[in-house]
Each structure stands twice: as C-alpha cells, then as structure tokens.
Amino acid sequence: MPETPEQLDAMFPVLEEAKLARLAAFGEQRRVQEGEILFDLGDANHGVFVVLEGSIEVVSVSTAGEEVLRVLGHGTFTGEVNQLSGRRSLVRCRARNASSILEISRANLQRVMQTDTALGEIFLSAFLQRRVYLIAHSVGDAVLVGSSHSSDTLRLREFLTRNGHPHTYVDLERDTDVQAVLDQFNIRVEDIPVLICSGQLVLRNPSNAEAAECFGLNAGIDVDSVFDLIVVGAGPSGLAAAVYGASEGLNVLVVETNAPGGQAGSSSKIENYLGFPTGISGQSLANRAFVQAEKFGAHIAVARSARALKCARPPYTIELDDGSSVQGRSIIIAAGAQYRKLALPNLAQFEGVGVYYGATAIEAQMCRDDEVAIVGGGNSAGQAAVFLSSHAKHVHILVRRSGLAETMSRYLISRIEASRTITVKPWTEVEALEGDGRLERIRWRESTSGNSEAHQIRHLFVMTGAEPNSTWLRGCVELDDGQFVRTGADLGPNWPLRRAPHLLETSLPGVFAVGDIRSGSVKRVASAVGEGSMAVQFVHRVLAE
C-alpha cells in the first residue's frame, strides 16, 4: 500500500482500553475461529467489529483473486461510510487467527456517534479516510466498460462518482483488447456502456436506478414507513434539512433523482461559502453533508424521482418514478432547478458527447488540451471557466450581455481577467452545433455586429439561467409565473388555515419549499443551507399542531 505511516495510522486508529470499555456497553462480545468470514463482499446485515484479542484481515476481492488490504489487531475496528447507510460491503473480512471480537450493530453505532463525541469523531474520521482510499484504489464490486463517445458512459461515470461508489473504469477507445472480449459475448455498440456488478451480474447500458439497485445504494430504507419528514432533493438545502431534522429526532427520508449535491455538486470549486477560505468542491461539500445526515440516521434514496404530490390531508403521499410511493407527515421541497437548455434543434444529439451541464474532473479529463466554450455569465460559469482553464487549451465565455459585472461575483471576474487562457465574448450566442456522432464545431453570432463564426470546438458547457423542477407539483401547490414555488407572505388567497403560513410554507399546510425551487430565493449555497435548516423549525411546529 503506497500510503504513508501517518495516513495508515489515521485510517486505522487503535482504541485505548478506556474507550474499549465504553464501547463494551454497545456491543456483543464473541469468539471467532481462524479463517471464519465475519462479513463478505456484498453483505449488508452486519455491524462494526472491534478486535479485543487476536487479529482479523480486510481483503479486497476481484476476478484476479484476493489481496489483503490490512491486518487489524487489538483495539482496531472494521467499517467505512457504508456502515452508516446500511449499504453493502465493498470488501471481505475474516479472522486471521482465533480471536475475540466485539460486534456493534449499525443502530448501536449510530448511538455511539450521537452520544460519545470522542468515539464518534474517531469512527467518522476513520470511515471517511477509508472511503477515500477505496475510491482512489478502485476497491469494490463495480467495473464500468464504456466509451468517451457515449453519453450514457458519462452519465454512469458521474452517477457512480458523485454517489461516492468506488469503481474501475475501462475505456474501449484506449483498451482494444476489451472490445475483443465483448465481441465474444455478442455485446453490441448499442449495449455500451456495460456495468459489471459484484464480478457477476452484467448490465447493458443500465439506467441510474438499475445501477443503484445492483449495488444496493438504497439498501436498508423501509419505504413503507410513514416518515415524520420527507425531503425531495439532496442539494445543499435538502441535505441541510436532512441533517437538522435527523439530528433533532425526526424520522427523515430524502428522495434524490441523481446524487447528493444537486446542481452545486457539479461545481468545481466554491470559494465564497462561509468556513472554507481556500474553497471546497461541490462534490466534497455534498459528500460531507451526506455522511453527516446519515450519521444522525437520515435515510437517503438515490436515483428516485418524485412524479406527483397528492394534495390530500397528511400524511402526504409522493408518487415516485418507479411506481412506488412514500408517505410523510410533512414535506420539504428542495428539488432545485436545472440549467435552461439552448434553443437548438439538434441539442439532444450532442448532450453528453460534447455538450455538458457540469464541469467536474471527469469533463476536465475529456477536454484536456482542447478549446472549450462556456455559455453563461453566472458564478457557476465563472467557476467552470477558472477550473477548466488549467486543463483546456483555451476557454471562451459566451454571454448575451455586455459583460459579467451584473451576474458574477467580483473575485471570479478578477481571476478571469487575469487569465491568459480565458476570453470573454460579450453579446454572443450559440446559433448552431455541428458534428457526426459527437460535437465537432459550434457556430456563434455576435448580436451587435451580426457576424457569425464557426469554431472547431468539441466541448460546450451550458450554464444559463434556471428552470425549476416543479412539474410534479402543478395543481397541488401555488407556483409563480416562472413555475417557482410561492411561499409564506407571497401566497395568494388560497391559504386554507386560520393561522398565517410559516415563512417557507407553501399553499399546502405542512409542505415547505427551500433553495432554488422557491420563488424569490437567493441562488447561493449559503442561503440554500440556511433555508433548509430553518424549514425544519417550522416542521416541528406543524407536527405539534
């Protein structure tokens, strides 16, 4: 293992005798024999094992065989972030010799983390660092075989990456031997990408929901429960609501269409969020918030979309895209917004194969040493431009206005102005996309002169405006002319109760809206987090009525 001794010590801390004594009340002590499997790859129904005597080993399992990742001795423990969510194990664990161990169930582990600050910090720090190691070394049960010319490959790579699921990616454009193997199994071009689960199940171009099912990303969630609070959307506002709701004792379910973080999760770097003076990537912020919510017991279901909200009295019913439904005594709508798409007839043809709506490390790798264009003048566009400028040959920012001053933070404008590899094109719009199979050229027009130019640019990032994800709410809660959700004092005469609506409450009592989907919201991460946490206080009042 290439990690330094200091990194290994941080990943595998040794608990002192006093801490082991405190843990004893939360676990069950038992003996295991040499070679006994404590849990296997893919298992979910186990807790954390603390070694009291003897030793156990953590093993990576793949088609190439086994590799012992770490031998755990007295005072050390198993586990990583999957122990908080109840997801399946990514490794095998067995007794190296006859040993005495303490097994702490998932429920008791959460009690430890919530009641014993010192022990909770040790477990959480170790779990997070172990997950980073598993991702960096592709340890787990996932292999994705795809192509840089496939939009579905990009979709699945982003889905697995943003959900923090370790996986090995094999690019057919670089490894032609793999294509020969696929041909032997009659896997055609339209079947790409291929996702291999647990070294056995082969899925041909699966949906995100099928991938989530294959890897058990939603394991341990009882959708038949009536939850105190259902949060729709796991962006910054939704995750904040989940953290505060669960930490205050509410039974919380979060329903997320794709992955934690929402639109902010695809941001390369957020530098104006309080407490992070050197900045933090949207994905890192989302991952931390996700683990924090699970630490307090929130349930987070990914690759599940809300399709309709029933307007009957509580408990409210939300119908999901897979035909199932969930019930909650209160609802927080945090479904966010999406970038407005360009009005071009062949746009869909190039989405994922030249046209992108986020600038993450995956897209940056794809456009290395190429020229790229970004449409948009907001902070997301500015962050993308600064990030991509260190990978791409040149970055063109196309804005319909006279410049960036009205829509972008000054610190981003200063960096753009100081960069030799970024050019701002004011009064400019994309008027055509061209290519065979993937984007090869774009044509833009300057509105003041009317001049139209074609450029050999194969990567276009669209970050323009916002359209709320509110279609599933029509006819149930009051929307404004832009289809954003009205709340509080902005509600019309349709409010049905004698009491006034709470600040973030929609026209349906007990249903709240926060973040980008709310009418009049400030489109900033900090304000979204504030609204999500604030809404929980109103939820408590409604539940007490």
XYZ file of C-alpha atoms in Angstrom:
545
model
C 0.000 0.000 0.000
C 1.534 3.356 -1.043
C 0.035 5.312 1.901
C 2.409 6.840 4.450
C 2.555 5.506 8.042
C 0.760 8.653 9.186
C -2.094 8.071 6.721
C -2.397 4.446 7.777
C -2.484 5.433 11.442
C -5.298 7.882 10.665
C -7.261 5.246 8.731
C -6.735 2.548 11.345
C -6.542 4.170 14.803
C -6.010 1.999 17.894
C -8.582 2.493 20.638
C -7.299 2.821 24.186
C -8.527 0.465 26.923
C -10.793 3.143 28.400
C -12.513 3.650 25.050
C -12.854 -0.111 24.539
C -14.534 -0.295 27.956
C -17.021 2.406 26.929
C -17.794 0.542 23.707
C -18.487 -2.716 25.525
C -21.939 -1.494 26.575
C -22.928 -1.055 22.916
C -21.752 -4.389 21.521
C -21.810 -8.151 21.805
C -18.555 -9.986 22.507
C -17.889 -13.316 20.799
C -15.157 -15.690 19.701
C -14.293 -16.442 16.072
C -12.138 -19.182 14.610
C -9.227 -18.914 12.219
C -10.458 -18.371 8.655
C -14.036 -17.553 9.740
C -15.719 -14.977 7.475
C -17.097 -12.101 9.531
C -18.694 -10.465 6.505
C -18.243 -10.834 2.765
C -18.246 -8.625 -0.304
C -21.840 -7.529 -0.863
C -23.074 -8.205 2.678
C -25.158 -5.501 4.349
C -26.501 -7.080 7.539
C -23.509 -6.623 9.807
C -22.096 -4.010 12.101
C -18.605 -2.883 13.075
C -16.147 -5.389 14.546
C -13.667 -4.284 17.193
C -10.709 -6.588 17.846
C -10.234 -7.388 21.531
C -7.791 -10.265 21.118
C -6.108 -11.877 18.113
C -6.345 -10.404 14.606
C -8.636 -10.150 11.593
C -7.882 -9.147 7.999
C -9.641 -6.916 5.471
C -9.460 -8.360 1.968
C -10.102 -6.904 -1.486
C -11.841 -9.431 -3.743
C -11.755 -9.310 -7.553
C -11.626 -11.634 -10.527
C -7.842 -11.559 -10.188
C -8.085 -13.039 -6.693
C -7.681 -11.707 -3.163
C -5.454 -9.009 -1.735
C -5.081 -8.411 1.986
C -5.509 -4.661 2.452
C -4.930 -4.524 6.198
C -4.467 -6.779 9.226
C -6.341 -5.439 12.259
C -5.084 -6.187 15.751
C -6.073 -5.331 19.309
C -8.046 -2.086 19.607
C -8.666 -1.604 15.887
C -12.027 -1.826 14.116
C -13.630 -2.511 10.749
C -16.037 -0.337 8.780
C -16.343 2.648 6.454
C -19.162 5.009 5.488
C -21.370 2.153 4.243
C -21.819 1.218 7.908
C -23.798 4.426 8.389
C -26.184 3.860 5.489
C -26.592 0.084 5.595
C -25.221 -0.304 2.080
C -23.372 -3.436 1.015
C -19.778 -4.099 1.971
C -17.066 -3.467 -0.628
C -14.553 -5.842 0.991
C -14.316 -9.210 2.745
C -13.346 -9.586 6.399
C -12.177 -12.799 8.071
C -10.389 -13.925 11.188
C -6.642 -14.280 10.643
C -6.457 -16.479 13.743
C -8.704 -17.434 16.654
C -9.836 -14.079 18.030
C -12.155 -12.319 20.423
C -14.197 -9.502 18.865
C -16.886 -7.016 19.835
C -19.683 -6.597 17.277
C -21.527 -3.277 17.351
C -24.725 -3.191 15.292
C -25.442 -0.340 12.901
C -28.150 1.034 15.221
C -25.803 0.977 18.222
C -23.017 2.513 16.136
C -25.261 5.497 15.454
C -25.988 5.742 19.189
C -22.259 5.771 19.900
C -21.673 8.530 17.349
C -24.503 10.634 18.745
C -23.789 10.187 22.450
C -19.990 9.865 22.709
C -18.283 12.754 20.926
C -14.733 11.418 21.245
C -15.561 7.939 19.945
C -17.860 9.357 17.278
C -15.084 11.536 15.869
C -12.668 8.590 15.761
C -15.121 6.373 13.890
C -16.239 9.096 11.481
C -12.706 10.243 10.630
C -11.545 6.667 10.004
C -14.637 5.845 7.918
C -14.178 8.896 5.681
C -10.482 8.286 5.085
C -11.092 4.622 4.312
C -13.734 5.561 1.735
C -11.251 7.949 0.095
C -8.772 5.067 -0.101
C -11.352 2.670 -1.594
C -12.265 5.213 -4.278
C -8.653 6.081 -5.088
C -7.729 2.402 -5.449
C -10.996 1.288 -7.132
C -11.625 -1.278 -4.398
C -15.108 -2.729 -4.664
C -17.607 -4.550 -6.778
C -18.008 -2.272 -9.809
C -16.430 -2.273 -13.263
C -17.711 0.142 -15.911
C -16.750 -0.559 -19.521
C -17.578 2.371 -21.770
C -16.536 4.852 -24.407
C -15.736 8.548 -24.437
C -18.092 8.730 -27.443
C -21.050 7.518 -25.352
C -23.272 9.937 -23.436
C -24.545 7.064 -21.273
C -20.964 6.268 -20.269
C -20.554 9.827 -18.999
C -23.916 9.584 -17.208
C -22.934 6.412 -15.333
C -19.418 7.615 -14.549
C -20.853 10.754 -12.989
C -23.561 8.812 -11.164
C -21.069 6.417 -9.553
C -18.530 9.162 -8.828
C -20.987 11.610 -7.283
C -22.517 8.857 -5.170
C -19.040 8.010 -3.907
C -19.158 4.407 -5.144
C -15.663 3.036 -5.942
C -15.400 1.618 -9.437
C -12.923 0.705 -12.141
C -13.436 2.416 -15.497
C -12.242 0.754 -18.701
C -12.292 2.927 -21.849
C -12.801 0.978 -25.065
C -11.076 3.735 -27.028
C -7.842 3.003 -25.171
C -8.091 -0.736 -24.480
C -8.969 -2.534 -27.710
C -8.428 -5.943 -26.108
C -11.556 -5.403 -24.017
C -13.589 -4.824 -27.177
C -12.497 -8.247 -28.443
C -13.783 -9.837 -25.237
C -17.112 -8.024 -25.532
C -17.441 -9.247 -29.119
C -17.140 -12.839 -27.889
C -20.226 -12.269 -25.723
C -22.159 -10.561 -28.536
C -22.206 -7.208 -26.752
C -23.021 -4.635 -29.420
C -22.238 -0.928 -29.710
C -25.746 -0.008 -28.549
C -25.182 -2.075 -25.379
C -22.328 0.192 -24.290
C -21.700 1.063 -21.514
C -21.543 -2.276 -19.708
C -21.665 -2.300 -15.919
C -20.392 -5.360 -14.047
C -21.724 -5.766 -10.504
C -20.031 -7.959 -7.893
C -17.964 -9.586 -10.632
C -21.033 -11.475 -11.860
C -24.077 -9.516 -12.968
C -23.576 -7.766 -16.306
C -25.901 -4.854 -17.089
C -26.031 -3.471 -20.622
C -26.488 0.302 -20.673
C -28.405 0.351 -17.375
C -30.369 3.291 -16.039
C -29.160 5.045 -12.889
C -31.939 3.321 -10.963
C -30.775 -0.091 -12.199
C -27.209 0.724 -11.157
C -28.401 1.829 -7.726
C -30.345 -1.413 -7.344
C -27.380 -3.511 -8.474
C -25.043 -2.004 -5.883
C -27.612 -1.736 -3.111
C -27.287 2.033 -2.824
C -30.764 2.226 -1.278
C -30.392 -0.801 0.995
C -31.860 -0.518 4.452
C -34.595 2.005 3.585
C -38.133 0.974 4.555
C -40.285 2.883 2.055
C -43.446 1.510 3.688
C -42.858 3.662 6.784
C -44.717 6.897 7.413
C -41.869 9.377 7.840
C -42.007 12.477 10.008
C -40.360 14.396 7.172
C -39.711 13.679 3.503
C -37.186 15.929 1.778
C -37.377 15.935 -2.015
C -33.927 16.751 -3.374
C -30.441 16.325 -1.887
C -28.860 19.597 -2.900
C -27.421 21.918 -0.227
C -30.870 22.932 1.059
C -32.190 19.357 1.139
C -29.104 17.967 2.850
C -29.226 20.775 5.426
C -32.854 19.896 6.154
C -31.905 16.221 6.494
C -29.053 16.958 8.915
C -31.090 19.251 11.147
C -34.235 17.126 11.003
C -32.489 13.839 11.809
C -30.268 15.390 14.484
C -33.409 16.658 16.237
C -35.014 13.241 16.337
C -37.220 13.254 13.235
C -37.543 10.147 11.064
C -36.295 11.637 7.774
C -36.305 10.312 4.212
C -34.529 12.160 1.401
C -35.507 11.362 -2.193
C -32.867 12.321 -4.768
C -33.096 11.953 -8.555
C -29.376 11.560 -9.182
C -26.776 12.076 -6.468
C -26.214 14.238 -3.372
C -25.206 17.820 -4.079
C -27.720 18.835 -6.716
C -26.533 21.465 -9.176
C -23.945 22.672 -6.654
C -22.460 19.171 -6.560
C -21.087 19.631 -10.077
C -19.289 22.861 -9.162
C -15.510 22.528 -9.388
C -14.841 24.929 -6.517
C -16.986 27.074 -4.201
C -14.893 29.843 -2.628
C -17.467 32.171 -1.082
C -19.062 29.655 1.300
C -18.506 30.522 4.960
C -15.853 28.468 6.728
C -13.877 27.370 3.667
C -11.391 30.182 2.962
C -9.479 28.131 0.376
C -12.688 26.858 -1.222
C -14.265 23.430 -1.486
C -15.569 21.480 -4.452
C -19.313 20.999 -4.682
C -18.862 17.238 -4.582
C -16.713 17.345 -1.442
C -19.242 19.575 0.291
C -22.083 17.261 -0.738
C -20.217 14.135 0.369
C -19.553 15.610 3.801
C -23.158 16.674 4.217
C -24.360 13.250 3.024
C -22.269 11.433 5.648
C -23.354 13.944 8.277
C -27.034 13.286 7.522
C -26.513 9.523 7.681
C -24.594 9.904 10.935
C -27.778 11.224 12.535
C -29.933 8.489 10.990
C -31.456 10.139 7.906
C -32.368 7.773 5.060
C -31.268 8.908 1.589
C -32.690 7.206 -1.510
C -30.838 7.966 -4.753
C -31.984 7.507 -8.369
C -35.561 8.059 -7.243
C -37.608 10.915 -8.697
C -40.825 12.430 -7.396
C -43.547 12.248 -10.026
C -46.569 13.619 -8.162
C -47.583 15.030 -4.791
C -51.027 14.067 -3.542
C -52.854 17.058 -2.083
C -54.934 15.180 0.500
C -54.522 15.742 4.230
C -51.341 14.471 5.881
C -49.717 12.074 5.856
C -48.932 13.258 2.347
C -48.146 10.791 -0.437
C -45.396 11.296 -3.005
C -45.523 9.055 -6.052
C -42.104 8.016 -7.379
C -40.918 7.298 -10.904
C -40.593 3.540 -10.291
C -44.310 3.238 -9.485
C -43.867 3.131 -5.721
C -44.854 5.839 -3.267
C -43.767 7.190 0.127
C -45.708 8.932 2.887
C -44.700 11.749 5.185
C -46.359 13.861 7.864
C -44.528 16.871 6.464
C -42.670 17.635 3.227
C -39.747 19.908 2.358
C -39.476 20.532 -1.384
C -35.804 21.040 -2.247
C -35.901 19.769 -5.824
C -33.860 22.705 -7.111
C -33.580 23.942 -10.662
C -31.741 22.931 -13.815
C -29.849 24.965 -16.384
C -32.024 26.307 -19.168
C -31.285 24.473 -22.410
C -30.269 26.174 -25.623
C -32.994 26.505 -28.242
C -31.159 24.472 -30.874
C -32.880 21.685 -32.839
C -30.063 19.127 -32.527
C -29.025 19.871 -28.931
C -30.103 16.467 -27.575
C -27.904 14.722 -30.152
C -24.754 16.140 -28.545
C -25.675 16.051 -24.840
C -23.012 14.028 -23.065
C -20.866 13.821 -26.212
C -19.767 17.431 -26.460
C -22.470 19.355 -24.608
C -22.259 19.281 -20.802
C -24.140 20.826 -17.872
C -21.418 20.451 -15.239
C -17.653 20.906 -15.101
C -16.250 18.141 -12.900
C -12.942 16.296 -13.043
C -14.490 13.820 -15.499
C -15.316 16.507 -18.074
C -11.963 18.182 -17.455
C -10.147 14.979 -18.433
C -12.192 14.729 -21.619
C -11.334 18.220 -22.819
C -7.663 18.324 -21.853
C -5.602 20.448 -24.279
C -8.721 21.297 -26.345
C -10.518 24.614 -26.752
C -13.830 24.807 -24.890
C -16.750 27.232 -24.773
C -18.983 28.091 -21.827
C -22.414 29.662 -22.234
C -23.456 31.699 -19.214
C -22.399 34.622 -17.064
C -23.223 33.487 -13.523
C -20.969 32.182 -10.773
C -21.292 28.591 -11.969
C -19.974 29.597 -15.381
C -17.149 31.573 -13.783
C -16.120 28.703 -11.515
C -16.159 26.346 -14.507
C -14.047 28.725 -16.593
C -11.370 29.098 -13.913
C -11.295 25.344 -13.302
C -11.213 24.321 -16.965
C -8.554 26.893 -17.831
C -5.978 24.707 -16.059
C -6.880 21.738 -18.290
C -8.081 23.129 -21.606
C -6.050 24.900 -24.256
C -8.368 27.919 -24.159
C -11.734 28.812 -22.639
C -14.289 31.063 -24.365
C -17.095 32.508 -22.195
C -20.126 33.478 -24.289
C -22.563 35.930 -22.679
C -25.601 37.659 -24.120
C -24.967 40.799 -22.026
C -22.248 43.427 -22.266
C -20.106 41.579 -19.731
C -20.042 39.718 -16.411
C -20.356 42.521 -13.847
C -24.127 42.221 -13.376
C -24.254 38.468 -12.799
C -20.889 37.213 -11.470
C -19.005 37.712 -8.195
C -16.080 40.113 -8.391
C -13.461 37.595 -7.224
C -14.273 35.343 -10.193
C -14.244 38.228 -12.651
C -10.796 39.235 -11.387
C -9.423 35.749 -11.967
C -10.942 35.576 -15.438
C -9.468 38.976 -16.362
C -6.041 37.852 -15.110
C -6.061 34.613 -17.092
C -4.382 34.463 -20.490
C -6.335 31.329 -21.415
C -9.847 32.750 -20.886
C -11.623 35.082 -23.290
C -14.986 36.703 -22.611
C -17.202 37.185 -25.681
C -19.983 39.715 -24.860
C -23.232 39.998 -26.848
C -22.615 36.476 -28.185
C -24.933 33.493 -28.573
C -24.532 29.966 -29.949
C -26.609 29.562 -33.088
C -25.610 26.084 -34.343
C -23.980 22.813 -33.315
C -22.307 20.556 -35.873
C -20.777 17.099 -35.810
C -21.120 13.454 -36.769
C -21.940 11.408 -33.693
C -20.296 13.887 -31.331
C -19.799 17.643 -31.297
C -17.085 18.846 -33.688
C -17.896 22.520 -34.314
C -20.003 25.302 -32.890
C -21.166 28.468 -34.586
C -21.746 31.621 -32.589
C -23.079 35.045 -33.544
C -22.321 38.473 -32.125
C -25.624 40.329 -31.857
C -24.194 43.883 -32.147
C -22.447 43.280 -35.478
C -24.458 40.312 -36.693
C -21.226 38.460 -37.518
C -21.397 34.667 -37.391
C -18.303 32.485 -36.883
C -17.648 28.739 -36.901
C -15.077 27.319 -34.477
C -13.565 23.845 -34.166
C -14.688 23.416 -30.569
C -15.695 19.953 -29.391
C -16.733 20.809 -25.820
C -19.558 23.185 -24.921
C -20.623 23.808 -21.303
C -24.140 25.212 -20.880
C -24.772 27.145 -17.654
C -27.583 29.547 -18.477
C -30.404 30.610 -16.219
C -32.530 28.205 -14.233
C -35.765 26.297 -14.732
C -37.366 24.904 -11.550
C -38.003 21.159 -11.213
C -41.622 21.792 -10.306
C -43.640 19.994 -12.995
C -44.689 17.302 -10.499
C -46.194 19.976 -8.201
C -48.588 21.647 -10.638
C -52.163 21.686 -9.423
C -51.090 20.958 -5.851
C -49.088 23.969 -4.641
C -49.146 27.551 -5.848
C -46.481 28.469 -8.430
C -45.446 31.861 -9.781
C -45.285 32.804 -13.469
C -41.837 31.219 -13.769
C -43.124 27.975 -12.181
C -41.171 28.543 -8.957
C -42.969 27.654 -5.708
C -44.588 30.507 -3.797
C -44.167 30.506 -0.003
C -45.111 32.499 3.084
C -46.220 36.079 2.534
C -46.084 35.640 -1.268
C -49.017 33.216 -1.237
C -52.287 34.295 -2.767
C -55.769 33.945 -1.228
C -55.710 30.130 -1.417
C -54.248 29.606 2.060
C -56.763 27.300 3.840
C -55.987 27.753 7.573
C -56.776 30.478 10.108
C -53.154 30.809 11.147
C -50.791 32.608 8.792
C -48.474 30.439 6.698
C -44.964 29.983 8.032
C -42.140 31.782 6.268
C -41.186 28.896 3.913
C -44.567 27.147 3.832
C -46.328 26.555 0.526
C -50.065 26.857 -0.157
C -50.360 23.284 1.190
C -50.028 23.335 5.014
C -47.103 21.277 6.273
C -45.363 21.380 2.891
C -42.374 23.726 2.614
C -40.137 24.874 -0.248
C -36.464 25.806 0.076
C -33.498 26.586 -2.140
C -33.518 27.256 -5.870
C -37.052 25.953 -6.446
C -38.559 28.579 -4.134
C -39.878 31.781 -5.661
C -37.631 34.716 -4.790
C -34.800 32.644 -3.344
C -31.186 33.837 -3.416
C -29.281 31.484 -5.702
C -26.344 30.864 -3.365
C -25.210 27.752 -1.485
C -25.123 29.552 1.873
C -28.720 30.800 1.601
C -29.897 27.353 0.475
C -28.309 25.727 3.528
C -29.898 28.385 5.742
C -33.364 27.824 4.295
C -33.091 24.059 4.657
C -32.159 24.265 8.326
C -34.755 26.974 9.028
C -37.572 24.964 7.460
C -37.050 22.162 9.989
C -38.021 24.526 12.807
C -41.340 25.178 11.079
C -41.786 21.427 10.528
C -41.606 20.910 14.301
C -44.391 23.493 14.772
C -46.601 21.824 12.179
C -46.067 18.357 13.644
C -47.029 19.730 17.067
C -50.350 21.166 15.808
